[in-house]
Coordinates of C-alpha atoms and ligand atoms in Angstrom, one line a residue:
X16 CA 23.3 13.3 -30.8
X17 CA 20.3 14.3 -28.9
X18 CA 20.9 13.7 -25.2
X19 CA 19.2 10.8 -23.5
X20 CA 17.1 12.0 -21.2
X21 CA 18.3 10.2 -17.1
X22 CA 16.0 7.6 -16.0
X23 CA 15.6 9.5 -12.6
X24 CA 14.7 13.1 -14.4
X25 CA 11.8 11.0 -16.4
X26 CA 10.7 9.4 -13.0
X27 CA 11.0 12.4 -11.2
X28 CA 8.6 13.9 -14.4
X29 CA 6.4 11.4 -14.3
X30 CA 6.1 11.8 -10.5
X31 CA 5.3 15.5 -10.5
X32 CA 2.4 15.1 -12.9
X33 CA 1.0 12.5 -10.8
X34 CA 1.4 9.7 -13.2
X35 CA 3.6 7.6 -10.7
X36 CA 3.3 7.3 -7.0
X37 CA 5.7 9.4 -4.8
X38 CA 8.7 7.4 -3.3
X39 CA 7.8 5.3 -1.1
X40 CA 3.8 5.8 -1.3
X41 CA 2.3 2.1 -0.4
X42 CA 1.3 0.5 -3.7
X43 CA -1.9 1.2 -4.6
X44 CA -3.3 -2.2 -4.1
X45 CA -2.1 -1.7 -0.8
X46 CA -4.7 1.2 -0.1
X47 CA -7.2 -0.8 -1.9
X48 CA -6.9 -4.0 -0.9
X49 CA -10.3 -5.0 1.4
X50 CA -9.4 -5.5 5.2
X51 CA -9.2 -9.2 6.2
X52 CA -11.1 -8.9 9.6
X53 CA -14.2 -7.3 11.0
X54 CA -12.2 -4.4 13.0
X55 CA -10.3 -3.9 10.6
X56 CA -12.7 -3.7 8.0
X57 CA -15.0 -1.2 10.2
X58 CA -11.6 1.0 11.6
X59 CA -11.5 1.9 7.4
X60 CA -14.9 3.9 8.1
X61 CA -13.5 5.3 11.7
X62 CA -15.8 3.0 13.2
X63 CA -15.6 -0.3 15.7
X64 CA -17.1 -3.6 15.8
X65 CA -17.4 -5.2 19.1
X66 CA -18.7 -8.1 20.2
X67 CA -20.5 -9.6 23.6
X68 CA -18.4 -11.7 25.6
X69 CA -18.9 -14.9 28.1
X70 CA -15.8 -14.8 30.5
X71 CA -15.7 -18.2 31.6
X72 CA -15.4 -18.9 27.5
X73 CA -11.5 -17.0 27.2
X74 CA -9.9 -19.8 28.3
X75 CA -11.8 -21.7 24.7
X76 CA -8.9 -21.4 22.2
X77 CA -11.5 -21.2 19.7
X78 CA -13.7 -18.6 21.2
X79 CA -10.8 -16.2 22.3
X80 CA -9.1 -16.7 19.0
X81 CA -11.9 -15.2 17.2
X82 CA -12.7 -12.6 19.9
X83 CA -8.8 -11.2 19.7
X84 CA -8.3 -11.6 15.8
X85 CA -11.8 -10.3 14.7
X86 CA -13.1 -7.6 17.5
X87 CA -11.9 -4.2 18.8
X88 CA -14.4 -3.9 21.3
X89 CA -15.5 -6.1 24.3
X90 CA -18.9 -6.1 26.3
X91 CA -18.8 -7.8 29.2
X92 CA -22.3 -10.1 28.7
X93 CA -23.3 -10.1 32.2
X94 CA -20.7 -9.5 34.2
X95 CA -21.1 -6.2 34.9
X96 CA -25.0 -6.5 35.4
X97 CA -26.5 -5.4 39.1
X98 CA -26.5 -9.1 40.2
X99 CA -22.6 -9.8 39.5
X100 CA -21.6 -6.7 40.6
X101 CA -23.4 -6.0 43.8
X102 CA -24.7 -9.6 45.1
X103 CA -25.0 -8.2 48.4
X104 CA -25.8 -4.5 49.1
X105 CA -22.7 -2.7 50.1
X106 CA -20.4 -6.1 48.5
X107 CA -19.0 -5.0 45.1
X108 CA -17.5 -8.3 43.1
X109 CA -15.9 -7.1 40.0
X110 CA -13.8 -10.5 39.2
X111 CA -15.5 -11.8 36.5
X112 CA -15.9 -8.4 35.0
X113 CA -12.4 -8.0 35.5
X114 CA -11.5 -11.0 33.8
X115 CA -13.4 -9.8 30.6
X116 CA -12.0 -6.2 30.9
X117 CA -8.1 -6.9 31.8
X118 CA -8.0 -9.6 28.5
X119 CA -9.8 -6.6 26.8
X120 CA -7.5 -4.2 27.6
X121 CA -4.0 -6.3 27.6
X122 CA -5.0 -6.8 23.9
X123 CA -5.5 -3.2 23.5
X124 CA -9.1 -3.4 23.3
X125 CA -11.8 -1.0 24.2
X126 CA -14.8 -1.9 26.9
X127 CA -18.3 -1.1 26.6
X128 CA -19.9 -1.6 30.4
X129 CA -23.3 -3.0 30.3
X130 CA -25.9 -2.1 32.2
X131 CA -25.5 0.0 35.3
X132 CA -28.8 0.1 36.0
X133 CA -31.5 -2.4 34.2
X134 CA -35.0 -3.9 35.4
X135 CA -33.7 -7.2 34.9
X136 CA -30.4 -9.6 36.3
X137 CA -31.4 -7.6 40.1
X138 CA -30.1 -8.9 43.1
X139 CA -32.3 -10.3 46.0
X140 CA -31.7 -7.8 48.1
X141 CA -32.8 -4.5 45.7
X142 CA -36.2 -5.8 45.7
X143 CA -36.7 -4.9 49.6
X144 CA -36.0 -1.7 48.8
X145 CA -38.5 1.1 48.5
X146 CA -38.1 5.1 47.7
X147 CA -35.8 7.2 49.1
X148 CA -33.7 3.6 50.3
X149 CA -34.0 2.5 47.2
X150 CA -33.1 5.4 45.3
X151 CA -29.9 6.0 47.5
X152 CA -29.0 2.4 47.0
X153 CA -29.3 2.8 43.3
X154 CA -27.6 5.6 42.4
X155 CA -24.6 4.2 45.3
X156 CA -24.3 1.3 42.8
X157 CA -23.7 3.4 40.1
X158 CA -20.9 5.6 41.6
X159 CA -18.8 2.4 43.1
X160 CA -19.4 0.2 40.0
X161 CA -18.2 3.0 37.4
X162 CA -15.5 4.6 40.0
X163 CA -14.4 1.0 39.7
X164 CA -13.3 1.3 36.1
X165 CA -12.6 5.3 36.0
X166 CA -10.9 5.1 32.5
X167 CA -11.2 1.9 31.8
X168 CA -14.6 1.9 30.2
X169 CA -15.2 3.4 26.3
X170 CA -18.9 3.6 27.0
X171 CA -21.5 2.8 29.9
X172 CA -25.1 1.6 29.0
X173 CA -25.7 3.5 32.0
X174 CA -29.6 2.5 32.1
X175 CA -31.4 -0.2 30.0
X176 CA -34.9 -0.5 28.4
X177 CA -36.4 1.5 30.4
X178 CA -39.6 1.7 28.2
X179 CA -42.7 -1.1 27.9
X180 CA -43.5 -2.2 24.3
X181 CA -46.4 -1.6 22.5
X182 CA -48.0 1.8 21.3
X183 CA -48.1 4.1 24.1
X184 CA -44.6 5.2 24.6
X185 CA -45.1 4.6 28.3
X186 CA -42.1 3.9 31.1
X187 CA -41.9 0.2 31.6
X188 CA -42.9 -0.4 35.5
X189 CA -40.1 -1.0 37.5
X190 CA -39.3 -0.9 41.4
X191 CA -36.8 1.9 39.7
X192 CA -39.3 4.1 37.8
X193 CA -41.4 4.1 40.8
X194 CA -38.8 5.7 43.1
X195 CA -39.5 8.8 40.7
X196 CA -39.1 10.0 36.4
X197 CA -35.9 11.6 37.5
X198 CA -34.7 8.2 38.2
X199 CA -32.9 7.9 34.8
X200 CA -31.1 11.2 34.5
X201 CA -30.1 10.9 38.2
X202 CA -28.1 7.9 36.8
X203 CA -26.4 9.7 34.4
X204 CA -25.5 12.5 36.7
X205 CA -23.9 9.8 39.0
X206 CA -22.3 8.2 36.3
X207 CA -20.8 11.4 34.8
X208 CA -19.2 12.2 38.3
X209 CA -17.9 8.9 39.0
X210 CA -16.3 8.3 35.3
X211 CA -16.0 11.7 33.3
X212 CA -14.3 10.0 30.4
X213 CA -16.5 7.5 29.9
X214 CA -19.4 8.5 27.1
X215 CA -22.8 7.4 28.7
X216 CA -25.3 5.7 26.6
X217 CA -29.2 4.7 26.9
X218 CA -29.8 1.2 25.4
X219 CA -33.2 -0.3 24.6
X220 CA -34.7 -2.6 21.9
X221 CA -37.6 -2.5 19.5
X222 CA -36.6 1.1 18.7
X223 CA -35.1 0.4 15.4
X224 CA -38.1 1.2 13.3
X225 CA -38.6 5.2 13.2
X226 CA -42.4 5.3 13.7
X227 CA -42.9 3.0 16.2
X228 CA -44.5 4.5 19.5
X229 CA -41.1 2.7 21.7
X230 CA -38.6 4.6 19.4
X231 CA -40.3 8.0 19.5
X232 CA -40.7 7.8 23.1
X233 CA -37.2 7.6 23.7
X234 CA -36.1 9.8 21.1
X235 CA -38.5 12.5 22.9
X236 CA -36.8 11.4 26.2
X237 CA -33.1 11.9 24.9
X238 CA -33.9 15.0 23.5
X239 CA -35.6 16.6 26.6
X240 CA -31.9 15.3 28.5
X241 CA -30.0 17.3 25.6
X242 CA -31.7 20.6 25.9
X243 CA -31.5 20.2 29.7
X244 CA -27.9 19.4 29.6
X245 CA -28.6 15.7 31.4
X246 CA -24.9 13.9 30.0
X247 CA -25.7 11.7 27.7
X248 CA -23.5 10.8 24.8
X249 CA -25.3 7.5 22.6
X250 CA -27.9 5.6 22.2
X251 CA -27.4 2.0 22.0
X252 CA -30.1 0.4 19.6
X253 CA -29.8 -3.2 21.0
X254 CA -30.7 -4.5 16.9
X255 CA -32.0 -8.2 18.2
X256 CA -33.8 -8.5 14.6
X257 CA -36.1 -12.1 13.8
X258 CA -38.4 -12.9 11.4
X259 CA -41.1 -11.1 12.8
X260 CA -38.9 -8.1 13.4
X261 CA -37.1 -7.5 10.9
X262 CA -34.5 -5.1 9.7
X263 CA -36.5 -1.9 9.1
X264 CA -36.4 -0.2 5.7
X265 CA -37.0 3.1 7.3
X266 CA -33.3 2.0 10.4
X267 CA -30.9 4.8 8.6
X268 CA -33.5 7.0 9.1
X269 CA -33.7 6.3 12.9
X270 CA -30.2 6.5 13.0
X271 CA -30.0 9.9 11.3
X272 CA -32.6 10.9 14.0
X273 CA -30.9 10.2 16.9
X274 CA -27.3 11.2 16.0
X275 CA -29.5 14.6 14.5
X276 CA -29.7 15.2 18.3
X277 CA -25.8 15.5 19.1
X278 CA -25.6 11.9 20.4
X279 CA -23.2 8.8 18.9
X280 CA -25.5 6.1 18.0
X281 CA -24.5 2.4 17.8
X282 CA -25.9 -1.0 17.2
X283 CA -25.3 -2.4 20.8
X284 CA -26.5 -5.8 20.5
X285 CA -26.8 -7.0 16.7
X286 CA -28.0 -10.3 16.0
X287 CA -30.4 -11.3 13.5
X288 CA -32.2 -15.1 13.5
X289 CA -31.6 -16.9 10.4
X290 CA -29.2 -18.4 8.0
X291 CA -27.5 -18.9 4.5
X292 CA -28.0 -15.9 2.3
X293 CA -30.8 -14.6 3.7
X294 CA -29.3 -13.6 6.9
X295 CA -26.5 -12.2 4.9
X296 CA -28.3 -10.2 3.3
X297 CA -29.9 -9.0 6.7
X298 CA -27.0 -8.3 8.2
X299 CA -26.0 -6.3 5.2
X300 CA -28.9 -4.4 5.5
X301 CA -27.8 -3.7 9.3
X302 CA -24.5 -3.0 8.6
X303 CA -25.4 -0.4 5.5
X304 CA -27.7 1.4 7.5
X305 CA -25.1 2.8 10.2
X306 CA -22.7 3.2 7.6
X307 CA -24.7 5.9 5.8
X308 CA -24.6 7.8 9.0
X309 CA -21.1 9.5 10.4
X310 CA -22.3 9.5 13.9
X311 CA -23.2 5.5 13.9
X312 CA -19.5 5.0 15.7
X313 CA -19.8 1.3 15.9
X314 CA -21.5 -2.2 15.8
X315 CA -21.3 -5.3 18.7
X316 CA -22.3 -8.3 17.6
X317 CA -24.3 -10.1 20.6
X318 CA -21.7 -13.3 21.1
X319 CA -19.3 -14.9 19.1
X320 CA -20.6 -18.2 17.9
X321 CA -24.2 -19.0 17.4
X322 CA -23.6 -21.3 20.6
X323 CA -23.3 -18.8 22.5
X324 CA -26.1 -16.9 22.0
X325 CA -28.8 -16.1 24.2
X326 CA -30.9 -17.7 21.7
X327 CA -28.9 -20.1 19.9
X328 CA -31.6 -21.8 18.4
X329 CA -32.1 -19.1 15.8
X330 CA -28.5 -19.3 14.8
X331 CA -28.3 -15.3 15.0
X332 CA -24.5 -14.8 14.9
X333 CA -21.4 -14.3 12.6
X334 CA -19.4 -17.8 13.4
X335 CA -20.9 -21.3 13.8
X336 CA -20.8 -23.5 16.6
X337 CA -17.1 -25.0 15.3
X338 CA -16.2 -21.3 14.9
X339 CA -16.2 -21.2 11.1
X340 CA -17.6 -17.9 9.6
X341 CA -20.8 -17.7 7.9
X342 CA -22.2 -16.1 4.6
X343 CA -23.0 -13.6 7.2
X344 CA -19.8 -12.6 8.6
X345 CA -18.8 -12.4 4.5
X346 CA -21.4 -9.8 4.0
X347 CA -20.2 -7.8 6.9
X348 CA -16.8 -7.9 6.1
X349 CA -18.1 -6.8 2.7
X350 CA -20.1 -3.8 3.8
X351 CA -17.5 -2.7 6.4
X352 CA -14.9 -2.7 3.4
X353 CA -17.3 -1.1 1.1
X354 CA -18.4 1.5 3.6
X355 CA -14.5 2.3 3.6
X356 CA -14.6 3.2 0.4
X357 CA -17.4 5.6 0.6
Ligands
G3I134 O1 -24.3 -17.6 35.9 C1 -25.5 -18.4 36.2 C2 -25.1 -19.8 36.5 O2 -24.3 -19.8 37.7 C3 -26.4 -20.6 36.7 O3 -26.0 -22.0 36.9 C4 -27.2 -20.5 35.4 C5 -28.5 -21.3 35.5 O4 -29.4 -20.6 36.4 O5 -27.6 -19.1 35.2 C6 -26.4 -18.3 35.0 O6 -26.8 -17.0 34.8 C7 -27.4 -16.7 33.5 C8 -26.6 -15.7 32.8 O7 -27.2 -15.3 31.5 C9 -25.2 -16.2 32.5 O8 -25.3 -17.2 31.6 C10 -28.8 -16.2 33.8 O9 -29.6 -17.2 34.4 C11 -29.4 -15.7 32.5 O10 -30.7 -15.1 32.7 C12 -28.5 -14.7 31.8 O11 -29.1 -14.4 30.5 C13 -28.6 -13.2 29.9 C14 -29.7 -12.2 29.9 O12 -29.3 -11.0 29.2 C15 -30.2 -11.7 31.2 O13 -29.2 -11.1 31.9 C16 -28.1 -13.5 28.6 O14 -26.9 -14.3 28.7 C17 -27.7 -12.2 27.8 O15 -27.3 -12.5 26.5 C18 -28.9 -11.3 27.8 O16 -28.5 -10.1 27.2 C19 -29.5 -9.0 27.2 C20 -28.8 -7.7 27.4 O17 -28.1 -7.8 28.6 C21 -29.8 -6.6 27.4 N1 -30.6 -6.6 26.1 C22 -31.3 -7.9 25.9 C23 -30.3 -9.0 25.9 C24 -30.9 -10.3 25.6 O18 -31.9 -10.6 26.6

């Protein structure tokens, strides 16, 4: 009688050859099944996506319930600008940052700081100040402000948009460019000393198309800080895309050529006017682009709901105002899945 052959020595077979999983392996459908939320979906890849946040909106069941379920990382939308943080020279108030930060970090959340220093949301009293005062007050704001959150902070857009639009490439006049060039990589000395874990990013917009003058301008300026050992870590392309400036054909490109000079790069403050399909498909253009490049590290929507937007009229965000997602938050969750599978 030929011997019947045990059930376990035919699995066991089967298993060595690789035509059934081993013990205990998740199912395959379990591997392959797409990620149900936007962190999730971009953790697949070994990236993030973050989102801007209003602190006064956490205690909005519907906002907050969106921010914890769908987003790994928070950005403070103004509360950690020059005019929250330092109201007074010499008076730090770091509440409403805090706020933002500690419901970031009890959810195990990570924290992009935005902006240490920027042309824009000053205080008052900065704009009495003049060289050498001004410069010392500057670069005291940065030290307290990032000392503040030593290891509490992912990433610092240490200084903001620090270049004028339009085809020269120039330095956008500020009361900070004219305490000196050096103003910027004084910054990211400070910033270094005062919070050495934190990666220290430049962030500007308009420089997601690879030949405009802005772009190569501060592609030129973060190389020069490279090979003169200036720390910087990222560049944050801000990614505000409309109608009239649209997603770029050429934005993996510029991606590729920033990361090409040792830096992360990330889409700091995606959000792209629209609706329906056609924004979907934007946003899939977006999100494809930093996919095809290892060193894009992550993606922050700018808000949660189109209502709370900086420029809600154009409806540029991934939820509605009743907090429902959109065709466009299905084509991210699409891409970030897909760019899982890459
Ligand atoms: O908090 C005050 C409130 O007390 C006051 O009643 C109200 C009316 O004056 O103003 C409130 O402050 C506003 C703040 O947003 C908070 O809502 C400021 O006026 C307003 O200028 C500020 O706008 C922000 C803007 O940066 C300037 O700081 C936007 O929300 C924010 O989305 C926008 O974000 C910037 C990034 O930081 C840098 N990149 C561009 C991006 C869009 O401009």
């Amino acid at each position: 009688m030929r011997k019947l052959l045990s059930a376990s020595l035919i699995t066991a077979s089967l298993t060595t050859v690789g035509l059934l999983p081993p013990a205990g392996a998740a199912s395959a459908t379990t591997l392959t099944s797409p990620a149900t939320t936007l962190a999730a979906a971009a953790e697949r890849s070994g990236r993030y996506f973050g989102v801007a946040v209003q602190g006064y909106k956490l205690s909005d069941p519907t906002y907050a319930g969106i921010l914890d379920r769908e987003f790994a990382v928070v950005t403070p939308e103004n509360e950690l600008k020059l005019d929250a943080t330092e109201p007074v020279q010499g008076r730090f108030t770091f509440a409403p940052a805090d706020r933002v930060v500690d419901h970031a970090v009890r959810l195990g959340k990570r924290v992009r700081g935005q902006t240490l220093l920027w042309h824009s949301a000053q205080p008052s009293w900065l704009a009495s100040l003049r060289g050498a005062a001004l410069r010392q007050a500057m670069l005291n704001h940065v030290t307290q402000v990032a000392a503040h959150y030593r290891g509490r902070i992912q990433a610092w857009d240490v200084v903001g948009e620090v270049f004028a639009d339009g085809p020269t490439g120039a330095r956008r006049d500020s009361n900070f460019q004219r305490t000196g060039d050096d103003w910027i990589e004084a910054a990211f000395r400070a910033a270094r000393a005062a919070d050495p874990g934190a990666k220290l990013c430049y962030n500007d917009y308009n420089i997601e198309n690879w030949v405009h003058a802005k772009t190569q301008a501060v592609h030129r300026m973060v190389r020069d800080f490279r090979a003169r050992g200036v720390p910087i870590d990222c560049v944050g392309l801000q990614s505000h895309f409309t109608a009239n400036h649209p997603v770029p054909a050429d934005f993996a490109t510029t991606i590729r050529n920033f990361a090409a000079l040792g830096v992360d790069v990330q889409l700091s403050e995606l959000d792209i006017e629209g609706s329906g399909a056609t924004q979907a498909e934007n946003y899939r253009r977006a999100v494809t682009a930093c996919l095809a490049v290892d060193r894009c590290t992550g993606i922050t929507v700018w808000g949660v709901r189109d209502s709370d937007s900086w420029r809600a009229s154009g409806t540029p965000l991934l939820f509605d105002p009743t907090g429902a997602p959109k065709p466009a938050y299905t084509a991210v969750l699409d891409s970030l899945n897909g760019g899982a599978c890459r």
